[in-house]
mmCIF file of C-alpha atoms and ligand atoms in Angstrom:
data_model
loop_
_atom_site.group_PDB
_atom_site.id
_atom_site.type_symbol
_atom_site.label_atom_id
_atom_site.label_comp_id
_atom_site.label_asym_id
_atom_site.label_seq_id
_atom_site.Cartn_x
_atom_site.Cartn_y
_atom_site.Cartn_z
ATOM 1 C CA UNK A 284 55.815 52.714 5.649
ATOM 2 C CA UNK A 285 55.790 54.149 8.748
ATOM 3 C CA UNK A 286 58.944 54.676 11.252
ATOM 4 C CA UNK A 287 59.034 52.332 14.406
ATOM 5 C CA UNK A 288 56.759 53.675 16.962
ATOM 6 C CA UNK A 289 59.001 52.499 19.758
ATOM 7 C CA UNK A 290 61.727 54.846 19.533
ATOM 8 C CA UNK A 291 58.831 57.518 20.835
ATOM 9 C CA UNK A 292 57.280 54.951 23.328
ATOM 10 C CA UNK A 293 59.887 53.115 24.681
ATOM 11 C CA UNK A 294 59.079 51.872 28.046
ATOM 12 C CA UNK A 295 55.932 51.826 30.088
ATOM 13 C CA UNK A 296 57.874 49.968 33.365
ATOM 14 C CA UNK A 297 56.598 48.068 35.918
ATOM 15 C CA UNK A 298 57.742 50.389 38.862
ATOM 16 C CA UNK A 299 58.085 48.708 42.202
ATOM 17 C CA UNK A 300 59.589 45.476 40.979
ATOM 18 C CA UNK A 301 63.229 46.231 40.115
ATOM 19 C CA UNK A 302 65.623 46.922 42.942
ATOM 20 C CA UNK A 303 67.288 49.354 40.983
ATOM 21 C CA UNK A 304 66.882 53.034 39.789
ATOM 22 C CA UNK A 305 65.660 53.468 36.526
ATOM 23 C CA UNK A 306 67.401 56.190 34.865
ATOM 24 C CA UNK A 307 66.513 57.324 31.661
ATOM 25 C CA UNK A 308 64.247 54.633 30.281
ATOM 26 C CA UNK A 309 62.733 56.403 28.373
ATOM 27 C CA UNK A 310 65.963 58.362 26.973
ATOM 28 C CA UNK A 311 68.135 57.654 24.486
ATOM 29 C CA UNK A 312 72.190 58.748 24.827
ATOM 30 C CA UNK A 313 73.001 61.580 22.348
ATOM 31 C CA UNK A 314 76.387 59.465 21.724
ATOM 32 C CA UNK A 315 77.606 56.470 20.949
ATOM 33 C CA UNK A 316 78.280 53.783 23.865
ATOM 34 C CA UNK A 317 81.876 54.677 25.191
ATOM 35 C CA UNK A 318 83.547 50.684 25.925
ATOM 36 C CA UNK A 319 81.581 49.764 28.379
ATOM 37 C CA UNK A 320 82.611 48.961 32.174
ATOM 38 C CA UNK A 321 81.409 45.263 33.121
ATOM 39 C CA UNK A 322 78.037 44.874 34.662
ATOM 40 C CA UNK A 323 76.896 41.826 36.095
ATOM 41 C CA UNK A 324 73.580 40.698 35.925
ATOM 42 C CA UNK A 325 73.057 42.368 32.035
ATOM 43 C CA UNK A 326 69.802 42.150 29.657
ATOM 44 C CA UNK A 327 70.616 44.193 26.672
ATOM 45 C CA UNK A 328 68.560 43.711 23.286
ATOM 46 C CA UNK A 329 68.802 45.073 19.906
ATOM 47 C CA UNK A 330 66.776 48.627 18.855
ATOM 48 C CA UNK A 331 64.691 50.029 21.908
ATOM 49 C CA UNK A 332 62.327 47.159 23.314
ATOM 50 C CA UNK A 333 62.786 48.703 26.691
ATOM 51 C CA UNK A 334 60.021 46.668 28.383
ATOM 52 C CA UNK A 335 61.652 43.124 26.990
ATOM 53 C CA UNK A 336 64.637 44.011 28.852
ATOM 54 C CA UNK A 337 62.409 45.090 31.758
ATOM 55 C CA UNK A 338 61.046 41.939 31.422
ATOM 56 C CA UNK A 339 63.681 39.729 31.708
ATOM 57 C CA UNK A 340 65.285 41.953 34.222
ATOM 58 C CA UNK A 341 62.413 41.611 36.532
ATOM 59 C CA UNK A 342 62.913 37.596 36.221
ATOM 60 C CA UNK A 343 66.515 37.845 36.632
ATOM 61 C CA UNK A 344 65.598 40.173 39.596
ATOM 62 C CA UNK A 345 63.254 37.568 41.080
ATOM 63 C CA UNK A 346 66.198 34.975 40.907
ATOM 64 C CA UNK A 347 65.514 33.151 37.002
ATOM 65 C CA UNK A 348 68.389 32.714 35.638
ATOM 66 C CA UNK A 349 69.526 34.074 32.088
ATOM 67 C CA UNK A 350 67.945 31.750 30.057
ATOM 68 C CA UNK A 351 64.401 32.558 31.180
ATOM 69 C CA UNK A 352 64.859 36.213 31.308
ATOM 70 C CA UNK A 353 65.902 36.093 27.551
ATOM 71 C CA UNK A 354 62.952 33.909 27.051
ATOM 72 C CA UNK A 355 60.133 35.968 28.913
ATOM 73 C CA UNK A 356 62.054 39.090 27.818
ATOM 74 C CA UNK A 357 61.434 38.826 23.900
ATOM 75 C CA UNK A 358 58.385 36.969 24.491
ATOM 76 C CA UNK A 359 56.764 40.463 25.080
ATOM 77 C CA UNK A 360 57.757 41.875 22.077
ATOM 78 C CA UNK A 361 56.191 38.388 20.116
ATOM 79 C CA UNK A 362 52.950 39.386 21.917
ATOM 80 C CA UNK A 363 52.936 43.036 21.232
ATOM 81 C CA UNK A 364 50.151 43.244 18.605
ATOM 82 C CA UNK A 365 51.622 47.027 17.700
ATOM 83 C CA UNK A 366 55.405 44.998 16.892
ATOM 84 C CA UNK A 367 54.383 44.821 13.312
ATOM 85 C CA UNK A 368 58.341 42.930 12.787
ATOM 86 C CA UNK A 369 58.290 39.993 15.397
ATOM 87 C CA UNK A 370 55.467 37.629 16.738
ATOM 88 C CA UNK A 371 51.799 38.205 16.637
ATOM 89 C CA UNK A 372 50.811 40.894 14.146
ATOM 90 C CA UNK A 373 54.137 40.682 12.389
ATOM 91 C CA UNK A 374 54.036 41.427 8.649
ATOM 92 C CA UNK A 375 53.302 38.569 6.375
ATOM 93 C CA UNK A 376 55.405 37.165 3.459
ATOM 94 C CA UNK A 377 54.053 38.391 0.068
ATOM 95 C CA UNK A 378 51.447 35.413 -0.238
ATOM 96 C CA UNK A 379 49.906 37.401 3.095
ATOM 97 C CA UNK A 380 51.228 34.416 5.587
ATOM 98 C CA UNK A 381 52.982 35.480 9.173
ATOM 99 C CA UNK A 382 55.530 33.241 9.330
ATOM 100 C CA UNK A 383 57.875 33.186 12.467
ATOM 101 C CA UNK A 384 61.556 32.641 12.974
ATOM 102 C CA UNK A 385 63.208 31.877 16.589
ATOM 103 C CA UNK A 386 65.967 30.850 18.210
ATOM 104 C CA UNK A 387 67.526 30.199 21.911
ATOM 105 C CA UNK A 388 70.369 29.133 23.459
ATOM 106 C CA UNK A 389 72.014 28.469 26.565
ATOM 107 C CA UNK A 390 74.904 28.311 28.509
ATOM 108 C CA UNK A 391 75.639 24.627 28.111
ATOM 109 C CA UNK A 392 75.132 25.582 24.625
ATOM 110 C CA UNK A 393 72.190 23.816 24.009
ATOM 111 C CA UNK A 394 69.928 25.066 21.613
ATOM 112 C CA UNK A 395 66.542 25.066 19.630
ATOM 113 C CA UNK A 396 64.760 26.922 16.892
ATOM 114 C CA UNK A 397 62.025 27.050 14.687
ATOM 115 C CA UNK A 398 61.831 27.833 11.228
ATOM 116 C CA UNK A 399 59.366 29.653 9.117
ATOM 117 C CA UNK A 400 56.209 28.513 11.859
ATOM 118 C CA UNK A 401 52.796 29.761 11.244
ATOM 119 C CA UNK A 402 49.855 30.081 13.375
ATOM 120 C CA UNK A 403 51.815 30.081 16.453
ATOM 121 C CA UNK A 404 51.922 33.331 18.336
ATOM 122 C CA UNK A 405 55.491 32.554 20.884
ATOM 123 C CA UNK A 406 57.744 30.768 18.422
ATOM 124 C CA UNK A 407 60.465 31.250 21.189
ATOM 125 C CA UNK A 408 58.701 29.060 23.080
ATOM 126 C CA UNK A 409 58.208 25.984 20.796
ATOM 127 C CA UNK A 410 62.174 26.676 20.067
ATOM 128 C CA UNK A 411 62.957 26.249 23.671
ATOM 129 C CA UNK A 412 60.366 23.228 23.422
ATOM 130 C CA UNK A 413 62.745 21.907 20.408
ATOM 131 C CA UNK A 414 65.585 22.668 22.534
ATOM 132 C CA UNK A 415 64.244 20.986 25.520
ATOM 133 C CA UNK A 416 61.766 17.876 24.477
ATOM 134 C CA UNK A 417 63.961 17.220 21.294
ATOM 135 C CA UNK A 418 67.454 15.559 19.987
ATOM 136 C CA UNK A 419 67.134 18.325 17.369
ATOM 137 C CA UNK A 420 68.193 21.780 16.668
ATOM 138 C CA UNK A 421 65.526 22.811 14.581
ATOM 139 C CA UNK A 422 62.406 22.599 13.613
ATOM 140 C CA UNK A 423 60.843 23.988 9.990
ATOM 141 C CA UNK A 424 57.596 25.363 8.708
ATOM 142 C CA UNK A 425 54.955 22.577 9.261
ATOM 143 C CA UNK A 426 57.051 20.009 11.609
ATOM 144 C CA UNK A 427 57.386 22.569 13.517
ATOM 145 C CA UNK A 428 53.823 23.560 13.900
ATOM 146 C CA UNK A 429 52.950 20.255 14.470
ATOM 147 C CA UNK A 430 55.430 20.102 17.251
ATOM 148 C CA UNK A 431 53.886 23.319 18.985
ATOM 149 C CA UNK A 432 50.207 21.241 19.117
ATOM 150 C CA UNK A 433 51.921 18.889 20.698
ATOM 151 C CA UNK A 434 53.081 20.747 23.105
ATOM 152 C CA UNK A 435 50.127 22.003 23.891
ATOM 153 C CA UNK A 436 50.201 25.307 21.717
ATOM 154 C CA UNK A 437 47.331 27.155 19.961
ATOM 155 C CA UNK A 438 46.262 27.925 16.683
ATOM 156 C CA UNK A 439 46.031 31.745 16.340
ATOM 157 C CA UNK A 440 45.536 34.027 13.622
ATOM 158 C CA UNK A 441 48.804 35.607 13.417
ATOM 159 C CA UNK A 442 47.773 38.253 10.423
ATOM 160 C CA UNK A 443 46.278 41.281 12.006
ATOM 161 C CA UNK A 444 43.606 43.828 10.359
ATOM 162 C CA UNK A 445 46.549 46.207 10.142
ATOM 163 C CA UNK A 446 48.749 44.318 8.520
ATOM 164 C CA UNK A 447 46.401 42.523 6.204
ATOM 165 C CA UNK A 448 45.681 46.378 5.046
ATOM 166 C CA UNK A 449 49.549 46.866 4.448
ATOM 167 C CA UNK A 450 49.636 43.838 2.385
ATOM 168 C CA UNK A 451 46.876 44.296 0.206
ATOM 169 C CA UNK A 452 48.519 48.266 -0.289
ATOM 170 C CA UNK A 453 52.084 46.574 -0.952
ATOM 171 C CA UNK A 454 50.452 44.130 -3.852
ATOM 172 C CA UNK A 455 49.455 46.881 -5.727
ATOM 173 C CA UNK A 456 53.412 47.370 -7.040
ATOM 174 C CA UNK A 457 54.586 43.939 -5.450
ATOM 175 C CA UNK A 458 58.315 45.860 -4.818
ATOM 176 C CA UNK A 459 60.708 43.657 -2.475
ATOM 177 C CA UNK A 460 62.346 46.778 -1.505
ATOM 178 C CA UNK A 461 64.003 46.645 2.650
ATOM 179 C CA UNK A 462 64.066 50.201 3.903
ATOM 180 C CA UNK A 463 67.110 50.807 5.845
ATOM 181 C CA UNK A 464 66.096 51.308 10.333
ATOM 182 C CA UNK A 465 62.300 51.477 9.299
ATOM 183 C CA UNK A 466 59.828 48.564 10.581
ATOM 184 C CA UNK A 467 60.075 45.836 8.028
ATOM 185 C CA UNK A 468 62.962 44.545 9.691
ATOM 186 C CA UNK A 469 63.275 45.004 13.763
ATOM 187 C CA UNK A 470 64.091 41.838 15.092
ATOM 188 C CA UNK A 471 64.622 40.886 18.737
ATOM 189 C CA UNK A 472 67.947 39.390 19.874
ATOM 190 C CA UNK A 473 68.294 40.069 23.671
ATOM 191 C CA UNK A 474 71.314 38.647 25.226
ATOM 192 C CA UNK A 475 71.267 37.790 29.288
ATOM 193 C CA UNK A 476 74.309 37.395 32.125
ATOM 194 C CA UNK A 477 72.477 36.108 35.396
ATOM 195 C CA UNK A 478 73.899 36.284 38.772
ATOM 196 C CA UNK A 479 75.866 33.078 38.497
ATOM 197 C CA UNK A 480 77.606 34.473 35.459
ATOM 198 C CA UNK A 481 75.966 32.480 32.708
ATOM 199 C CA UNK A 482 74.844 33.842 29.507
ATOM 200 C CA UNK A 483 71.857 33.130 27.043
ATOM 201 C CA UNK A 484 70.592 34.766 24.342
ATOM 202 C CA UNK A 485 67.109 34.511 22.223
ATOM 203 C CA UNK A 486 66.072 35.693 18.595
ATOM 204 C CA UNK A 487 62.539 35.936 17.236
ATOM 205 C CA UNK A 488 61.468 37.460 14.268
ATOM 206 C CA UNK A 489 58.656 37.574 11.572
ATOM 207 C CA UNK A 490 61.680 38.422 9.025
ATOM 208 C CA UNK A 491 61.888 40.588 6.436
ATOM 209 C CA UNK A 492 58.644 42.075 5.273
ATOM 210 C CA UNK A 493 56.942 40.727 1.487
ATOM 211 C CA UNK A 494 59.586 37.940 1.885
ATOM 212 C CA UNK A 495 58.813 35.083 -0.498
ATOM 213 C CA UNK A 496 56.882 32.169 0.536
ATOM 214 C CA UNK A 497 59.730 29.637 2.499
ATOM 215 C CA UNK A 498 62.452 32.781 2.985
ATOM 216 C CA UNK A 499 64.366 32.480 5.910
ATOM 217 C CA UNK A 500 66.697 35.208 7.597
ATOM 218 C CA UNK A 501 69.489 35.062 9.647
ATOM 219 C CA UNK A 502 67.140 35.386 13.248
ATOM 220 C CA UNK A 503 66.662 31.173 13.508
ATOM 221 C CA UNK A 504 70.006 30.123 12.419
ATOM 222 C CA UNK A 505 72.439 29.320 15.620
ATOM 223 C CA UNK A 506 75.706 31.231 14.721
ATOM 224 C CA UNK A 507 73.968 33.538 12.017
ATOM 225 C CA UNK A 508 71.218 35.653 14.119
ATOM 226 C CA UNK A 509 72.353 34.896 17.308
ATOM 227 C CA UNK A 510 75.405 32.637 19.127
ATOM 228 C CA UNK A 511 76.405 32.502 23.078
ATOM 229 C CA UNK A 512 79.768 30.623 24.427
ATOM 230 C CA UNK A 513 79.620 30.649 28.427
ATOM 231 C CA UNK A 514 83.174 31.025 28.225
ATOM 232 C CA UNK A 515 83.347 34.345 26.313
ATOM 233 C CA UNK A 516 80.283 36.163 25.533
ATOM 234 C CA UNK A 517 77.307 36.264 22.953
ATOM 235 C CA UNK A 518 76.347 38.351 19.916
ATOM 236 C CA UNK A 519 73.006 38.453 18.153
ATOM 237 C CA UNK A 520 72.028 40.442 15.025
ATOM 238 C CA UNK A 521 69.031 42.393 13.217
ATOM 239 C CA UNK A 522 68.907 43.758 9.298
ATOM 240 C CA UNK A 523 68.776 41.917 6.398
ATOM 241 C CA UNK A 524 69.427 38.471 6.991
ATOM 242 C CA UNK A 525 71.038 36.954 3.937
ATOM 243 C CA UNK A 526 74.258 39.255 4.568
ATOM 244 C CA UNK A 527 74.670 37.992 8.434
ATOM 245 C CA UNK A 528 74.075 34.251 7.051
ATOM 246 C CA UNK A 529 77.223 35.214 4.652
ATOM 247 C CA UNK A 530 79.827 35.900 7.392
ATOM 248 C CA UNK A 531 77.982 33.795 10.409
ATOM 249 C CA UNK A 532 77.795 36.972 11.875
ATOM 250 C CA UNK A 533 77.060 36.180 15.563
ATOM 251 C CA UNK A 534 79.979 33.322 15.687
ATOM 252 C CA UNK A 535 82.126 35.402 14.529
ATOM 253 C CA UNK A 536 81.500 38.054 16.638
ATOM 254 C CA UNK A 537 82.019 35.325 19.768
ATOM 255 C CA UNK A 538 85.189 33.943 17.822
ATOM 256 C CA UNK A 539 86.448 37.709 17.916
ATOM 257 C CA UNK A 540 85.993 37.990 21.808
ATOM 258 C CA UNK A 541 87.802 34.626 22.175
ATOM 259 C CA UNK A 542 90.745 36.170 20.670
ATOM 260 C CA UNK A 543 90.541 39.432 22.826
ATOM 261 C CA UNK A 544 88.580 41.489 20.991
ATOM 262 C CA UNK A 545 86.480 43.769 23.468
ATOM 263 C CA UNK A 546 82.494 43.489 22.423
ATOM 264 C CA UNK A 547 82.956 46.906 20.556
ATOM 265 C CA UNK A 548 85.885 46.120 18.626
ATOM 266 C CA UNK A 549 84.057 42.526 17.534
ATOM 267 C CA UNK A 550 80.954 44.235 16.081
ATOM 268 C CA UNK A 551 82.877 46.185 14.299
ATOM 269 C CA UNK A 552 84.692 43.473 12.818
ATOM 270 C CA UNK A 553 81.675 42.056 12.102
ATOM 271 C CA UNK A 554 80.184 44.563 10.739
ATOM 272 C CA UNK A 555 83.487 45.472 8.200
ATOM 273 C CA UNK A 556 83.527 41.611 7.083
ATOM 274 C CA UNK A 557 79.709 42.092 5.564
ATOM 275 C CA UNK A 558 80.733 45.615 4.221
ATOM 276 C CA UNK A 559 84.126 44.072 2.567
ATOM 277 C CA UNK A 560 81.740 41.105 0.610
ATOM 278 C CA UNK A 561 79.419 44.311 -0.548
ATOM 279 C CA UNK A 562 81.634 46.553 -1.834
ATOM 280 C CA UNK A 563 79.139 48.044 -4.412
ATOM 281 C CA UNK A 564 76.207 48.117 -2.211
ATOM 282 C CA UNK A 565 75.205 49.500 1.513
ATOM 283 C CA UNK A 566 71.791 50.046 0.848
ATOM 284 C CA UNK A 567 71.102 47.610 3.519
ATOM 285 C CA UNK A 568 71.304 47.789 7.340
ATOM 286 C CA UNK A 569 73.150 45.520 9.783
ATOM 287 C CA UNK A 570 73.258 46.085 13.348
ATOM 288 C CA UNK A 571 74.819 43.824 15.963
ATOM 289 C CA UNK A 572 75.091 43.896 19.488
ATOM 290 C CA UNK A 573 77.258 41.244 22.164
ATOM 291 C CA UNK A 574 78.431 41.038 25.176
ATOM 292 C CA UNK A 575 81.378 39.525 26.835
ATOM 293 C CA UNK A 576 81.534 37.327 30.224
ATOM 294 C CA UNK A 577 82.574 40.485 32.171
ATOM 295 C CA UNK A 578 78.927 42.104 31.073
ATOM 296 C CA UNK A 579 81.160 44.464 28.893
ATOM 297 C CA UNK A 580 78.722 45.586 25.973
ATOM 298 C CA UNK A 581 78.868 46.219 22.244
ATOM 299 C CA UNK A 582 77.199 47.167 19.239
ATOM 300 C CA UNK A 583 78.106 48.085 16.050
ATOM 301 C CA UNK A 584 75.546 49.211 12.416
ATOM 302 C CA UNK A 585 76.284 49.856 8.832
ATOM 303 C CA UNK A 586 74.062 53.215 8.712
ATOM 304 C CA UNK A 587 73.067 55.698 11.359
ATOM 305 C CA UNK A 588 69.263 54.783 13.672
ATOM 306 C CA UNK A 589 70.136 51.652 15.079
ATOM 307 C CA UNK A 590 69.981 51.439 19.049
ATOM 308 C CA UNK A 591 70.220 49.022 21.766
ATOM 309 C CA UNK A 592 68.586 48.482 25.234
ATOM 310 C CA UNK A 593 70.792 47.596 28.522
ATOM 311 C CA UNK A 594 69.694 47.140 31.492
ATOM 312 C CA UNK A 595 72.015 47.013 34.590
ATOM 313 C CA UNK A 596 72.057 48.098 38.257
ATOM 314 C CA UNK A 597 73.444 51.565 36.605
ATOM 315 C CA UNK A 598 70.070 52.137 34.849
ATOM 316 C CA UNK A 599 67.923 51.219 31.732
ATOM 317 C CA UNK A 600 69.086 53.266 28.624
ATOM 318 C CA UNK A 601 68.446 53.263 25.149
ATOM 319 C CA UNK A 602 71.937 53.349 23.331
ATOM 320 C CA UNK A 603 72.633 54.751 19.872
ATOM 321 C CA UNK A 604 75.347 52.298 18.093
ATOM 322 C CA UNK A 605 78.107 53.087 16.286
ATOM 323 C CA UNK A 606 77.770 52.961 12.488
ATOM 324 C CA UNK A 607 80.232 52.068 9.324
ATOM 325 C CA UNK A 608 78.319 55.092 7.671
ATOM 326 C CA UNK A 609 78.460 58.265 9.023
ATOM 327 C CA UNK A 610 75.008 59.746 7.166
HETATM 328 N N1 LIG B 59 67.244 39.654 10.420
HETATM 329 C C1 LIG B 59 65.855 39.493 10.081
HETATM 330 C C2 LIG B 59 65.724 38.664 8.835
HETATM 331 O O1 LIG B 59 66.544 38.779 7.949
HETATM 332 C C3 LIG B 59 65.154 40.768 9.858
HETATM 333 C C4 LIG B 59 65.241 41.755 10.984
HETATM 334 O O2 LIG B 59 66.263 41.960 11.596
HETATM 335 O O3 LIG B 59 64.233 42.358 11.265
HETATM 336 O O4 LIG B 59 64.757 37.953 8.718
#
């Protein structure tokens, strides 16, 4: 296993586009995020995919709103062959298939995802397509690779040299064993405030590494891996899924804001209701991140290593979170 190369390369930005100064992007913060002040427009994203928020800061920059920044934002992590954890060249499941998880939403809440898709390299795509073309929520394994032809999608090979290699190498002891901040589980959840004040959010994922054949995560499921309310915020979530399914994670991280929680105070929350069902075990990592209407930010982990991306007129930093665990 090897440790995510992006917290060394974080962001190669397209200079001469954004209207803003870019401070630090390649930097991370020595501390953890004080409570943030309100920014307005906001594209912040879980761990350091600094040029997915570029992205989608560029579109909010160029007038899209939030929902399309979210949506071109983690669409460049689903296309970055060397993202071995989301999209194209993600690891397989431990039968050597890449199968993709996604999910978006909007401010009207409308939504869409897609479940467990294979051969499709921008899941987040067909799940806007679901959300869009559909009466339906979601869409699963084969349905929703129909769908994508449909639509007009096409049939890649989503199961790269590299991770073929990795595969074959993992079969020889077979071990379903997470390892806490390295790359077999990075997803994407980037979470948007436009100009106008609305809020979206996207999740995409090729879930946890080895994963058997039909496992899915937290990433897809509305109110699990990722939930926005235009009237209060959103929250979205990476780590091992089955514990953020548990406590609905992301909802309840929006529930918490509802009731006056700031962002910070809600991850944490969330983050204490997964470590309350698991009192005998925190071998696992959690890490969420939300925001609230004012474009106040937060983020909260079980252990030490996870980060978050925000981009605002004030710069475009890589944040350390706050964790349960000290060390
Ligand atoms: N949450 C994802 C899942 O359980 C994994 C990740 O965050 O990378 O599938």
């Amino acid at each position: 296993m090897q440790r995510r190369k992006f917290l060394k390369n974080s962001s190669a930005l397209t200079a001469g586009i954004l209207t803003v100064p870019i401070i630090a992007s390649s930097e991370t913060r020595k501390k953890p995020i004080e409570p943030s002040k309100g920014s307005i427009p906001i594209a912040i994203c879980t761990w350091d995919f600094g040029n997915a928020t570029a992205k989608a800061w560029e579109v909010m920059n160029k007038g899209g709103n939030s929902l399309d920044a979210v949506h071109q934002g983690v669409m460049v992590e689903e296309n970055n062959l060397d993202n071995r954890t989301v999209g194209n060249g993600g690891r397989p499941d431990r039968d050597g298939n890449v199968t993709l998880d996604a999910c978006i939403m909007d401010k009207d809440a409308n939504c869409g995802a897609v479940l467990a898709i294979q051969n499709i390299a921008n899941p987040i795509s067909v799940a806007r397509k679901v959300m869009e073309e559909t009466p339906h929520v979601m869409l699963v394994g084969k349905g929703a690779e129909q769908f994508a032809y449909e639509q007009g999608f096409e049939k890649q090979n989503l199961l790269t040299k590299q991770s073929k290699k990795e595969w074959e190498e993992w079969k020889k002891t077979s071990q379903y064993k997470p390892i806490i901040n390295i790359e077999n589980h990075d997803t994407i959840g980037m979470l948007a405030i436009d100009k106008n004040g609305d809020i979206a959010g996207a999740c995409t994922t090729s879930g946890m590494a080895y994963k058997m054949a039909g496992r899915v995560g937290d990433s897809p499921i509305i109110g699990a891996g990722l939930f926005v309310d235009n009237e209060v915020g959103g929250a979205t979530a990476t780590g091992v899924g089955e514990e953020v399914v548990r406590t609905v994670g992301s909802f309840l991280i929006v529930e918490l804001m509802r009731q006056g929680k700031s962002p910070q105070e809600a991850c944490e929350e969330g983050v204490k209701r997964i470590i309350a069902k698991n009192k005998d075990k925190q071998d696992f990592q959690i890490g969420f991140i939300a925001i609230n209407k004012q474009g106040e930010t937060g983020a909260y982990c079980i252990h030490p290593g996870f980060t978050f991306r925000t981009y605002t007129t004030e710069g475009h930093v890589n944040n350390p979170s706050g964790s349960y665990l000290k060390s």
